[in-house]
PDB file of C-alpha atoms in Angstrom:
ATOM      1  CA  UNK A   1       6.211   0.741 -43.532  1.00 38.00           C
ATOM      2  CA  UNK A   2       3.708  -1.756 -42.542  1.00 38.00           C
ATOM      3  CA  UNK A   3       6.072  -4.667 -43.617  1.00 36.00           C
ATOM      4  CA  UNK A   4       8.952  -3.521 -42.045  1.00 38.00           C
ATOM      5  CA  UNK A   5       7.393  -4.070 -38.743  1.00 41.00           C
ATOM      6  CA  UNK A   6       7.107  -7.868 -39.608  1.00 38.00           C
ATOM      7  CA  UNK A   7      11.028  -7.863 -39.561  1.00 43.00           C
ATOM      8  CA  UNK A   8      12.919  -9.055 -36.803  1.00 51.00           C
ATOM      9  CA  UNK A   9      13.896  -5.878 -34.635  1.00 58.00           C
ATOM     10  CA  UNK A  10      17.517  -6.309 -35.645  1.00 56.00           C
ATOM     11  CA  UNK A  11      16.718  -5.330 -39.200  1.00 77.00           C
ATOM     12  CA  UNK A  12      14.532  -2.354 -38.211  1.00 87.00           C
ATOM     13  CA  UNK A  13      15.484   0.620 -37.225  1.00 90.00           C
ATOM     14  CA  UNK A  14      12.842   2.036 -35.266  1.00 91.00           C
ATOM     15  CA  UNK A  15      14.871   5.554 -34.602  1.00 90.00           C
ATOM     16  CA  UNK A  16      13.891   6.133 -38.990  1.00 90.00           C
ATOM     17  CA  UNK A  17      10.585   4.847 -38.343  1.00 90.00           C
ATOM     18  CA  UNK A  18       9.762   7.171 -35.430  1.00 88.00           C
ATOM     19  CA  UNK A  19      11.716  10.225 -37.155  1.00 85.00           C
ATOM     20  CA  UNK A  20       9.769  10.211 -40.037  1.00 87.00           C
ATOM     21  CA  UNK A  21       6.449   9.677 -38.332  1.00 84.00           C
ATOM     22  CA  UNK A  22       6.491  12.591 -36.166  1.00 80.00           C
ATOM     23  CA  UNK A  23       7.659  15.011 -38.637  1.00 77.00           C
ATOM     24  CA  UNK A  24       5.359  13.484 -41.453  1.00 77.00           C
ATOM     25  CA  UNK A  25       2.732  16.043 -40.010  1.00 65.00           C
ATOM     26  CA  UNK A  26       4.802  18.716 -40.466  1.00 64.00           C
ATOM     27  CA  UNK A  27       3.052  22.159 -38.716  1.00 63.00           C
ATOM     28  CA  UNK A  28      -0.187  19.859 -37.930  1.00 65.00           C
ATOM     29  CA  UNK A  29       1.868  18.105 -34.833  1.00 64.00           C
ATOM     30  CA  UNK A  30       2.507  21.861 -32.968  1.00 61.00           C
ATOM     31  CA  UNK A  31      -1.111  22.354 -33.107  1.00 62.00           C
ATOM     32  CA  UNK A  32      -1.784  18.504 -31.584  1.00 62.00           C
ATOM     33  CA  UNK A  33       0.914  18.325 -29.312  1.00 60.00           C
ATOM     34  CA  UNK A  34       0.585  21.636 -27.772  1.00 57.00           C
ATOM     35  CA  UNK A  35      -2.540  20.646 -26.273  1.00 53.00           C
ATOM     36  CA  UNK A  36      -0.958  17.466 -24.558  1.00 57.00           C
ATOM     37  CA  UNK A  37       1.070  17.441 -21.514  1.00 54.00           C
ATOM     38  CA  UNK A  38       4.515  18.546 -21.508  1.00 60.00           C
ATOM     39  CA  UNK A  39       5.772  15.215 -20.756  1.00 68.00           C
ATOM     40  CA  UNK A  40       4.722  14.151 -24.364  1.00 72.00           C
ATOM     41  CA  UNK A  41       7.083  17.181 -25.622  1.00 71.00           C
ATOM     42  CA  UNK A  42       9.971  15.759 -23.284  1.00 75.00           C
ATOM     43  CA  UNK A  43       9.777  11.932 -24.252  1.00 80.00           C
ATOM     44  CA  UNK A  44       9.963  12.658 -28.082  1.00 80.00           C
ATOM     45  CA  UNK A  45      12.454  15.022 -27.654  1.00 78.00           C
ATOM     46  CA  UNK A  46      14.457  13.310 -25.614  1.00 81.00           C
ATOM     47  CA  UNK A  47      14.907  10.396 -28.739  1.00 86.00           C
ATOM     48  CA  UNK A  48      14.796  12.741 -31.357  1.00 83.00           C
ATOM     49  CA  UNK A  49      16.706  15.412 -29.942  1.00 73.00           C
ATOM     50  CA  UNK A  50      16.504  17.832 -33.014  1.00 73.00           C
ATOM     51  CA  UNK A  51      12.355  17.729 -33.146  1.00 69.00           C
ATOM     52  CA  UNK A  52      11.431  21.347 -33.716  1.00 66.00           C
ATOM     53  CA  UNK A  53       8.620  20.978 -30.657  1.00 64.00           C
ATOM     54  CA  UNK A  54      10.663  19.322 -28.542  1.00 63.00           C
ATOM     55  CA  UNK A  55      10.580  20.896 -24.544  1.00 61.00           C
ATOM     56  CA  UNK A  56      13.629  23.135 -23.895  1.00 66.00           C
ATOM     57  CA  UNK A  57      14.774  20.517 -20.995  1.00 64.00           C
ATOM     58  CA  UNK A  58      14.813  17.571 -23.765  1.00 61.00           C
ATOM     59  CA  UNK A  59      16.572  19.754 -26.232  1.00 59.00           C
ATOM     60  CA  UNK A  60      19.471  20.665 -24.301  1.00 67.00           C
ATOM     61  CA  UNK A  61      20.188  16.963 -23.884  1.00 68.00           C
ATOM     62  CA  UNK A  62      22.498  14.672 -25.358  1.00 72.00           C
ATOM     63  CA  UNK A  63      21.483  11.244 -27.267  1.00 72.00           C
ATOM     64  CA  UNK A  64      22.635   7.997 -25.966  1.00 80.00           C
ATOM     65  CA  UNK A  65      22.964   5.554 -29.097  1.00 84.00           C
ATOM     66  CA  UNK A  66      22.677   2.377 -26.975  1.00 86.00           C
ATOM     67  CA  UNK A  67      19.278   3.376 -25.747  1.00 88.00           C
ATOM     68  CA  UNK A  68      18.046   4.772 -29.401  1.00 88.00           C
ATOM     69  CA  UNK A  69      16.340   1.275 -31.068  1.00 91.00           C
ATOM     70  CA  UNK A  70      14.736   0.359 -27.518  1.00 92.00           C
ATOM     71  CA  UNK A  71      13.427   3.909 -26.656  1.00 92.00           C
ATOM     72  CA  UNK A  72      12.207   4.605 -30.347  1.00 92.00           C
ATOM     73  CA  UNK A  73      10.129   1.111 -30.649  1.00 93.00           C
ATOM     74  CA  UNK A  74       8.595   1.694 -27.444  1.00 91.00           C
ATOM     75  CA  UNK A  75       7.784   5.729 -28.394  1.00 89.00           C
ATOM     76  CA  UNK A  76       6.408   4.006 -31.997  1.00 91.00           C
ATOM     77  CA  UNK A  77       4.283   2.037 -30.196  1.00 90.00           C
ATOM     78  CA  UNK A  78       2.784   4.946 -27.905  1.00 86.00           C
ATOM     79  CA  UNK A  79       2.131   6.898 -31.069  1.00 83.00           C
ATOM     80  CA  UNK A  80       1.045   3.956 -33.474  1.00 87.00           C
ATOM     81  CA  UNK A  81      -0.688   1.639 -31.631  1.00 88.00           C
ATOM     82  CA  UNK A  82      -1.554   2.605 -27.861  1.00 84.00           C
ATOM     83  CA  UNK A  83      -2.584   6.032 -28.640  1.00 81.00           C
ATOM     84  CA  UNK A  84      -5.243   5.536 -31.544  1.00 81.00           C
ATOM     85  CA  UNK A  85      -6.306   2.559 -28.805  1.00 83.00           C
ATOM     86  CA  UNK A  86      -6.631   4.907 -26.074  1.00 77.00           C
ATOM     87  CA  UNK A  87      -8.501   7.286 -28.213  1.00 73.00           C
ATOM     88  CA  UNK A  88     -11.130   5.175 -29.945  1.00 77.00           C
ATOM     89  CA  UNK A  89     -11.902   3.745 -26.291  1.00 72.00           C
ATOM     90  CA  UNK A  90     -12.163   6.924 -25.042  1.00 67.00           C
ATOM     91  CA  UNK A  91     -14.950   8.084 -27.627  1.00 65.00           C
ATOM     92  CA  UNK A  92     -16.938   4.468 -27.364  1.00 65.00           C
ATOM     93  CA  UNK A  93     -17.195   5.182 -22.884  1.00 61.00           C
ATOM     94  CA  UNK A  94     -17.969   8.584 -23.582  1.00 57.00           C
ATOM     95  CA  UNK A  95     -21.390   8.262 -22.738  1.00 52.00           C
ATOM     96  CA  UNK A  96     -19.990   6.878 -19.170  1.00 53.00           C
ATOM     97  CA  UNK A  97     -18.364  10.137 -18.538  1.00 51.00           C
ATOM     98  CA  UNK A  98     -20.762  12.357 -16.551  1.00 53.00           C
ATOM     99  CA  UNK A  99     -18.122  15.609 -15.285  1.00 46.00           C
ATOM    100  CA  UNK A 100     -15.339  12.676 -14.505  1.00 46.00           C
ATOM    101  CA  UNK A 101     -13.436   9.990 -16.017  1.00 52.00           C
ATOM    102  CA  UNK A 102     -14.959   6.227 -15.173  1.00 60.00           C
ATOM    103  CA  UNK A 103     -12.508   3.961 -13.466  1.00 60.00           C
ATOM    104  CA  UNK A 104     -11.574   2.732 -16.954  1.00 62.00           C
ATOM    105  CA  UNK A 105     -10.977   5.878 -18.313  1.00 64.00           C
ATOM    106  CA  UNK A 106      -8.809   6.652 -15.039  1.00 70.00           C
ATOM    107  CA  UNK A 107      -6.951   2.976 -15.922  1.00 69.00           C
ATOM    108  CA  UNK A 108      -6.601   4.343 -20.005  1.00 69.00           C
ATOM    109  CA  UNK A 109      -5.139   7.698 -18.431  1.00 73.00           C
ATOM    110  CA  UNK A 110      -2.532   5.372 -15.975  1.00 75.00           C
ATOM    111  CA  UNK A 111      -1.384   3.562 -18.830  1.00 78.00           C
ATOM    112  CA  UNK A 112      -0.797   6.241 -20.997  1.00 77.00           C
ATOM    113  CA  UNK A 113       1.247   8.233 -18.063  1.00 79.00           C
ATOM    114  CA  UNK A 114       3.085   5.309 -17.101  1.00 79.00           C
ATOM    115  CA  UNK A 115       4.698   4.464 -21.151  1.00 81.00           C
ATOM    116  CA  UNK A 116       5.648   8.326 -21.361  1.00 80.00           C
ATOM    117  CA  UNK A 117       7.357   8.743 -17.510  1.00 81.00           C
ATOM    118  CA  UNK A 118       9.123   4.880 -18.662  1.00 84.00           C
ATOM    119  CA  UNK A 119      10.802   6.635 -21.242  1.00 85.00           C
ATOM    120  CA  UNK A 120      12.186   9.739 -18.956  1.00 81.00           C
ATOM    121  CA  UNK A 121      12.829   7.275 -16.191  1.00 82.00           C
ATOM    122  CA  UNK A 122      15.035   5.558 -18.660  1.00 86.00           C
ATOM    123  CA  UNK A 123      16.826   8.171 -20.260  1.00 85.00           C
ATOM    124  CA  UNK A 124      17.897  10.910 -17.493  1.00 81.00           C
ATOM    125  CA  UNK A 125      19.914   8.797 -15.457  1.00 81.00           C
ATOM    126  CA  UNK A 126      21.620   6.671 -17.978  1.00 84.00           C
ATOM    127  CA  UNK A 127      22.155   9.726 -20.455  1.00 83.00           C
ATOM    128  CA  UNK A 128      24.178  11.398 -17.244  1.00 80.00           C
ATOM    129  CA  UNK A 129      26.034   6.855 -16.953  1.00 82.00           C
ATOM    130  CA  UNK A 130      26.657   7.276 -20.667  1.00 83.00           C
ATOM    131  CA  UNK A 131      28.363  10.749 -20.380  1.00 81.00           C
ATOM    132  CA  UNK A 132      30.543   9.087 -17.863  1.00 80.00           C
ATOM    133  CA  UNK A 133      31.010   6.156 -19.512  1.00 82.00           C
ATOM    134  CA  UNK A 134      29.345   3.622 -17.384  1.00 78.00           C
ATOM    135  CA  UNK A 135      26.566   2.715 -19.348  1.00 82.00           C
ATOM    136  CA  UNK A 136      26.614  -1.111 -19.599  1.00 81.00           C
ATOM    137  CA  UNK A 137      25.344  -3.146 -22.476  1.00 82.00           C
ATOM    138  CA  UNK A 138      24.064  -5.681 -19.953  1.00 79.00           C
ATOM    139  CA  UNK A 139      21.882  -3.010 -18.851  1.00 82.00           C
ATOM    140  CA  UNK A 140      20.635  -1.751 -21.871  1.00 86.00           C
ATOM    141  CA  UNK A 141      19.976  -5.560 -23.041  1.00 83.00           C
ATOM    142  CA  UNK A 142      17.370  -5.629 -19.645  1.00 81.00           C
ATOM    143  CA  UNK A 143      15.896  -2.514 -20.631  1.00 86.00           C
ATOM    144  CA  UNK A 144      15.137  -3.896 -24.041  1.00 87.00           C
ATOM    145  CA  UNK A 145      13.984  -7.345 -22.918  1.00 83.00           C
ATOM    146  CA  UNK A 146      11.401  -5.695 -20.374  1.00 83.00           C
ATOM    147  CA  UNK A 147      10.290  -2.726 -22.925  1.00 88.00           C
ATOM    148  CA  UNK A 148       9.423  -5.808 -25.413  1.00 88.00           C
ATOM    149  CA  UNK A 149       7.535  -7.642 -22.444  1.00 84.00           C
ATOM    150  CA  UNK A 150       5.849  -4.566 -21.450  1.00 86.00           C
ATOM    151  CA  UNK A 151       4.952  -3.956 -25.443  1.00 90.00           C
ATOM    152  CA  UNK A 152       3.828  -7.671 -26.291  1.00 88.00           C
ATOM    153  CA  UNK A 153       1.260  -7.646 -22.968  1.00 86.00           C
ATOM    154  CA  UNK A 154      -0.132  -4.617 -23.937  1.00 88.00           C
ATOM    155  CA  UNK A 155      -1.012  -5.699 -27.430  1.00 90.00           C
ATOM    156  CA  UNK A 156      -2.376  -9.115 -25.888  1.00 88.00           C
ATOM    157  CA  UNK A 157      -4.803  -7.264 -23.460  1.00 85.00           C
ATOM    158  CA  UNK A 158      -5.674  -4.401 -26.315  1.00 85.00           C
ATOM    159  CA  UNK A 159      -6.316  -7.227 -29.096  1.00 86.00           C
ATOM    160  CA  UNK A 160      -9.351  -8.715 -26.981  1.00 80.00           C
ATOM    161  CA  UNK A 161     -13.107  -7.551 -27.400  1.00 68.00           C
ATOM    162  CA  UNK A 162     -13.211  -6.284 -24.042  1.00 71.00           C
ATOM    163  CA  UNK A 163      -9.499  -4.851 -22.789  1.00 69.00           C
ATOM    164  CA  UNK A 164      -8.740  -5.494 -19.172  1.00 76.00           C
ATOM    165  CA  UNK A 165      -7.472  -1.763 -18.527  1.00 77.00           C
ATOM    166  CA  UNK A 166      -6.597  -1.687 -14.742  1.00 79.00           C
ATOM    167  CA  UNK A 167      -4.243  -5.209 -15.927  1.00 82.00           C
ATOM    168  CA  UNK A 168      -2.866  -2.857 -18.350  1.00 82.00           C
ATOM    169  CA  UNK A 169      -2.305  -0.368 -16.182  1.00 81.00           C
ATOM    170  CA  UNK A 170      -0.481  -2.997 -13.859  1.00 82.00           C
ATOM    171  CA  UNK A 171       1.937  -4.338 -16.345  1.00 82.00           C
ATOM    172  CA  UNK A 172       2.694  -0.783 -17.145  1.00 82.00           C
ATOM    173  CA  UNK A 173       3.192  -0.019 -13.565  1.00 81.00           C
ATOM    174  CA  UNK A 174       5.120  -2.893 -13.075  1.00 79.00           C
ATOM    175  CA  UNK A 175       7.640  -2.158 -15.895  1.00 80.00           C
ATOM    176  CA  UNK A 176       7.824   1.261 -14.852  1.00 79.00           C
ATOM    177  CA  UNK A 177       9.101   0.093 -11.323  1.00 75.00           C
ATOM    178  CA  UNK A 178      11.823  -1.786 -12.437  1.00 73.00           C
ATOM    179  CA  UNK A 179      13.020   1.582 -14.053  1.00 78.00           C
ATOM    180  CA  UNK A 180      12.632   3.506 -11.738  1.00 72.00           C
ATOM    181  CA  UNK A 181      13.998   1.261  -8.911  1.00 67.00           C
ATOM    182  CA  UNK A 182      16.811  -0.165 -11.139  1.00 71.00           C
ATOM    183  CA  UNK A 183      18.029   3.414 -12.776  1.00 74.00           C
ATOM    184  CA  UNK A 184      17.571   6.190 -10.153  1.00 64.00           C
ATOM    185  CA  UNK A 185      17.933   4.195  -7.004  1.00 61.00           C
ATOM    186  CA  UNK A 186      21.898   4.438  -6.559  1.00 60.00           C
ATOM    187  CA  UNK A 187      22.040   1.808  -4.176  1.00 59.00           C
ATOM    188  CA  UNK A 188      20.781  -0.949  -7.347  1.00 57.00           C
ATOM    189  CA  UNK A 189      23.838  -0.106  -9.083  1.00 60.00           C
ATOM    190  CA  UNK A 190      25.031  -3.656  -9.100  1.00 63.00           C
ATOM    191  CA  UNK A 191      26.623  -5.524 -12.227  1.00 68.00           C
ATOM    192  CA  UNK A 192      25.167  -8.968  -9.989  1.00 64.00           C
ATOM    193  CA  UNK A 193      21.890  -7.722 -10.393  1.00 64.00           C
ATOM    194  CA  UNK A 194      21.999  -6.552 -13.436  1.00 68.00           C
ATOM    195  CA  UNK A 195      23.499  -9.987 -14.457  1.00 66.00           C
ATOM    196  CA  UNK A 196      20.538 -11.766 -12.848  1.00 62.00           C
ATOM    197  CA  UNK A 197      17.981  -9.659 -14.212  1.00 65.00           C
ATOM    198  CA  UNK A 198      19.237 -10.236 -18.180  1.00 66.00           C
ATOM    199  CA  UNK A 199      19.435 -14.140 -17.639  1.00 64.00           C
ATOM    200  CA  UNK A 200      16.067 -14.345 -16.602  1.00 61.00           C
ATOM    201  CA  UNK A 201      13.964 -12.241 -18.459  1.00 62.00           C
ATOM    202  CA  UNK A 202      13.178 -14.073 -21.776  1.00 53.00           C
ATOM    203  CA  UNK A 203      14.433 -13.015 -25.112  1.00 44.00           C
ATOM    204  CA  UNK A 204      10.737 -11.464 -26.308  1.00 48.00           C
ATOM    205  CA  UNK A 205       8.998 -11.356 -23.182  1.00 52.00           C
ATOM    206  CA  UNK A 206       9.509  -9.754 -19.612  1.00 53.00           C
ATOM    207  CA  UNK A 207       9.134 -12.251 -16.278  1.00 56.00           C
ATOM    208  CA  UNK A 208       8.197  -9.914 -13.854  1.00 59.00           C
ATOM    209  CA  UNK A 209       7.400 -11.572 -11.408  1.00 62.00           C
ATOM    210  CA  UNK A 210      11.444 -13.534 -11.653  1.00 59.00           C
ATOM    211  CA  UNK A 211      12.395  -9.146 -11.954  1.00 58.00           C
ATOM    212  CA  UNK A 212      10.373  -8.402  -8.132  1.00 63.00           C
ATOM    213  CA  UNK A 213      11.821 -11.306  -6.631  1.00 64.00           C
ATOM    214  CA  UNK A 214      15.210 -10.912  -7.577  1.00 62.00           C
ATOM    215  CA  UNK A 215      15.036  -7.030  -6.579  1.00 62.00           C
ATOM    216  CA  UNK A 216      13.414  -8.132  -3.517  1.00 67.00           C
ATOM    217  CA  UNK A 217      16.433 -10.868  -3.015  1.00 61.00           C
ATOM    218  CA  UNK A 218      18.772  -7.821  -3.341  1.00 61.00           C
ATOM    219  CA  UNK A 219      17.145  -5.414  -1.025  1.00 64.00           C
ATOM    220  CA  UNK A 220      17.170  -8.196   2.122  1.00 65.00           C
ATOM    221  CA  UNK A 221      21.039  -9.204   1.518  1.00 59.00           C
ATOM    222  CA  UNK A 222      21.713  -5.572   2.169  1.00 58.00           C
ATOM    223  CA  UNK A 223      19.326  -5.405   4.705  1.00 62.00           C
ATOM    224  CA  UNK A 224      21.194  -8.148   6.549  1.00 57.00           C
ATOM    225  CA  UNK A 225      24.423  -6.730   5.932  1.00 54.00           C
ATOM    226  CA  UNK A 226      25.756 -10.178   3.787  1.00 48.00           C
ATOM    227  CA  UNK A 227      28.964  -8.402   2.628  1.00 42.00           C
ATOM    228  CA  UNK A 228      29.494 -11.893   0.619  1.00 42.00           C
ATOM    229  CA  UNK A 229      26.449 -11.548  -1.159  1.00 43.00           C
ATOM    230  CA  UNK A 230      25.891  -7.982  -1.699  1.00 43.00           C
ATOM    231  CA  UNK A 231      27.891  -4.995  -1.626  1.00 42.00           C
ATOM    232  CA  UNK A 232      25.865  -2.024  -0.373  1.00 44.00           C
ATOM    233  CA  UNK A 233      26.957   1.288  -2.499  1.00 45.00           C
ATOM    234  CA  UNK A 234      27.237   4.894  -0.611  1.00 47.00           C
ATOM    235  CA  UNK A 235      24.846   6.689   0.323  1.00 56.00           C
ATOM    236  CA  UNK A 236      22.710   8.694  -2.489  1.00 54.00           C
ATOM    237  CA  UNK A 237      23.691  12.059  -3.517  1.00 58.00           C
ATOM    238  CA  UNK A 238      20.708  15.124  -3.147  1.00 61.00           C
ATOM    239  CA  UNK A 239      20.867  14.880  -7.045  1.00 55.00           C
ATOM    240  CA  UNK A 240      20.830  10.784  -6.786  1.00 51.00           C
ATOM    241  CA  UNK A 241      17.934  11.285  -4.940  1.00 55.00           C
ATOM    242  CA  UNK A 242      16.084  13.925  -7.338  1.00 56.00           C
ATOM    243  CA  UNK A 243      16.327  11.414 -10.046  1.00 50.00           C
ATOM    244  CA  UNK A 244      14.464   8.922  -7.422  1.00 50.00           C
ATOM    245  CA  UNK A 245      11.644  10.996  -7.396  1.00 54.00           C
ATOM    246  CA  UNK A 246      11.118  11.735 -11.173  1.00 51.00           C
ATOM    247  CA  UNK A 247       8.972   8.763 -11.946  1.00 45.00           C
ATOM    248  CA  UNK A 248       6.292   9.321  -9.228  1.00 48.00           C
ATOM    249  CA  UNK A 249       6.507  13.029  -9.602  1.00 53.00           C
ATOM    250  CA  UNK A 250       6.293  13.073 -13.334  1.00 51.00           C
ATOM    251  CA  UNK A 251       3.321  10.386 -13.103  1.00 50.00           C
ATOM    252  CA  UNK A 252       1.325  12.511 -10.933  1.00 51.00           C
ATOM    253  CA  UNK A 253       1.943  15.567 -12.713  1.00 50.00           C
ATOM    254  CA  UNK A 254       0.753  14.061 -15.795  1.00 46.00           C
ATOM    255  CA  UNK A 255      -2.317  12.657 -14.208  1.00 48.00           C
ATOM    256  CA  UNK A 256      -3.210  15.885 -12.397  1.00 48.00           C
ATOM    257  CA  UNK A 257      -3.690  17.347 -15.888  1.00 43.00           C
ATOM    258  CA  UNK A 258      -4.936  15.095 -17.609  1.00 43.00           C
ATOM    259  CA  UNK A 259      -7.589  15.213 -14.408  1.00 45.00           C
ATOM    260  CA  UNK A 260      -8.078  19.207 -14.626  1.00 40.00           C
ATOM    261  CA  UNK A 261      -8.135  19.427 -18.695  1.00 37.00           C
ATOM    262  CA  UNK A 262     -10.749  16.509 -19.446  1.00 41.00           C
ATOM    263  CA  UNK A 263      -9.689  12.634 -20.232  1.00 36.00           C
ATOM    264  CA  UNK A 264     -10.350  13.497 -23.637  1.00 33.00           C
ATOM    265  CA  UNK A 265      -8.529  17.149 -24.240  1.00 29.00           C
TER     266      UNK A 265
END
């Protein structure tokens, strides 16, 4: 398995990888997930729809084969690499931890929230496009471009003696804007941006700063009303506007637990 992740991502399918990880455990996963948040239930089950732990929201929805090889590398990596990272830095700062989490324990516990609420931020609005057959390739190319980015800075900062969390944290939170803004705001829905966004984030690595600016481009054409530039979309719908709120809501949520339970539950 280890050499398969040498192979260029076109010739591995991550979705078999992930599949047979999580149910390699067999009954030992309902005993370790059921002590975890439920967002942990949801992101799984939302790629691997047919998980026997899966949350009853994530089972009851469909799968969206464009998003399958982005969302299961990036869920491989939670449960491979970032997970065993968070959990061996967790034990070596324990000493640290007098009745609360350290400021790099809160960073490890942002990180960790921010890769699970990327994956819901991704999938509930574009499982609803896909159902209504507007789910672009061009967008799930960006998706994939900055989910590799996000990835490969991740392993950079956790590879070094002495991991910069709260820089962790920010590329996480950084990637995890660009979903949320991008997906769930209805008034992003633009092919333009979209088009902008895939020519200028690099083939294995995410330019985030080029992904702000460009976002922040867009939001001050419609702000000045340059019909020639930018076309501004209706208004949100009250359900548009529920699917805004999902990231931040989930992310809180997540911490909030994490916060009452212990770091290290």
């Amino acid at each position: 398995m280890s050499a398969q992740n040498n192979l260029d991502d076109g010739q591995v399918n991550y979705f078999q990888l992930l599949h047979d990880y999580v149910h390699a455990a067999g009954d030992d996963w309902k005993a370790v997930w059921e002590l975890e948040h439920p967002l942990v239930l949801e992101a799984l089950g939302y790629i691997i729809p047919e998980w026997p732990w899966a949350s009853e929201k994530a089972a009851k929805k469909t799968p969206v084969p464009l998003l399958s090889q982005p969302l299961s590398k990036f869920a491989y990596f939670f449960l491979k690499e970032l997970r065993p990272f968070a959990s061996r830095f967790s034990k070596s700062q324990s000493q640290h931890a007098q009745g609360t989490p350290n400021l790099h324990q809160q960073s490890l516990t942002q990180v960790e929230g921010y890769c699970l609420c990327i994956i819901e931020s991704i999938y509930i609005p574009l499982q609803e496009r896909n159902h209504s057959g507007l789910l672009r390739p061009e967008l799930v190319n960006i998706i994939d471009k900055t989910l590799k980015g996000t990835i490969s800075k991740l392993r950079q900062h956790m590879r070094k003696s002495e991991s910069d969390l709260e820089a962790m944290a920010e590329e996480c939170r950084q990637s995890h804007g660009i979903f949320a803004l991008l997906l769930a705001n209805p008034r992003n829905r633009n092919e333009r941006m979209e088009a902008l966004l895939g020519r200028y984030l690099e083939a294995d690595d995410c330019n985030m700063e080029v992904a702000n600016g460009i976002y922040e481009e867009t939001l001050r054409c419609r702000k000045e009303g340059d019909a020639d530039r930018m076309l501004a979309p209706p208004e949100p719908t009250k359900k548009e506007k529920k699917l805004e709120q999902v990231a931040t809501s989930k992310l809180a949520e997540w911490m909030a637990m994490r916060a009452f339970f212990g770091y290290a539950c």
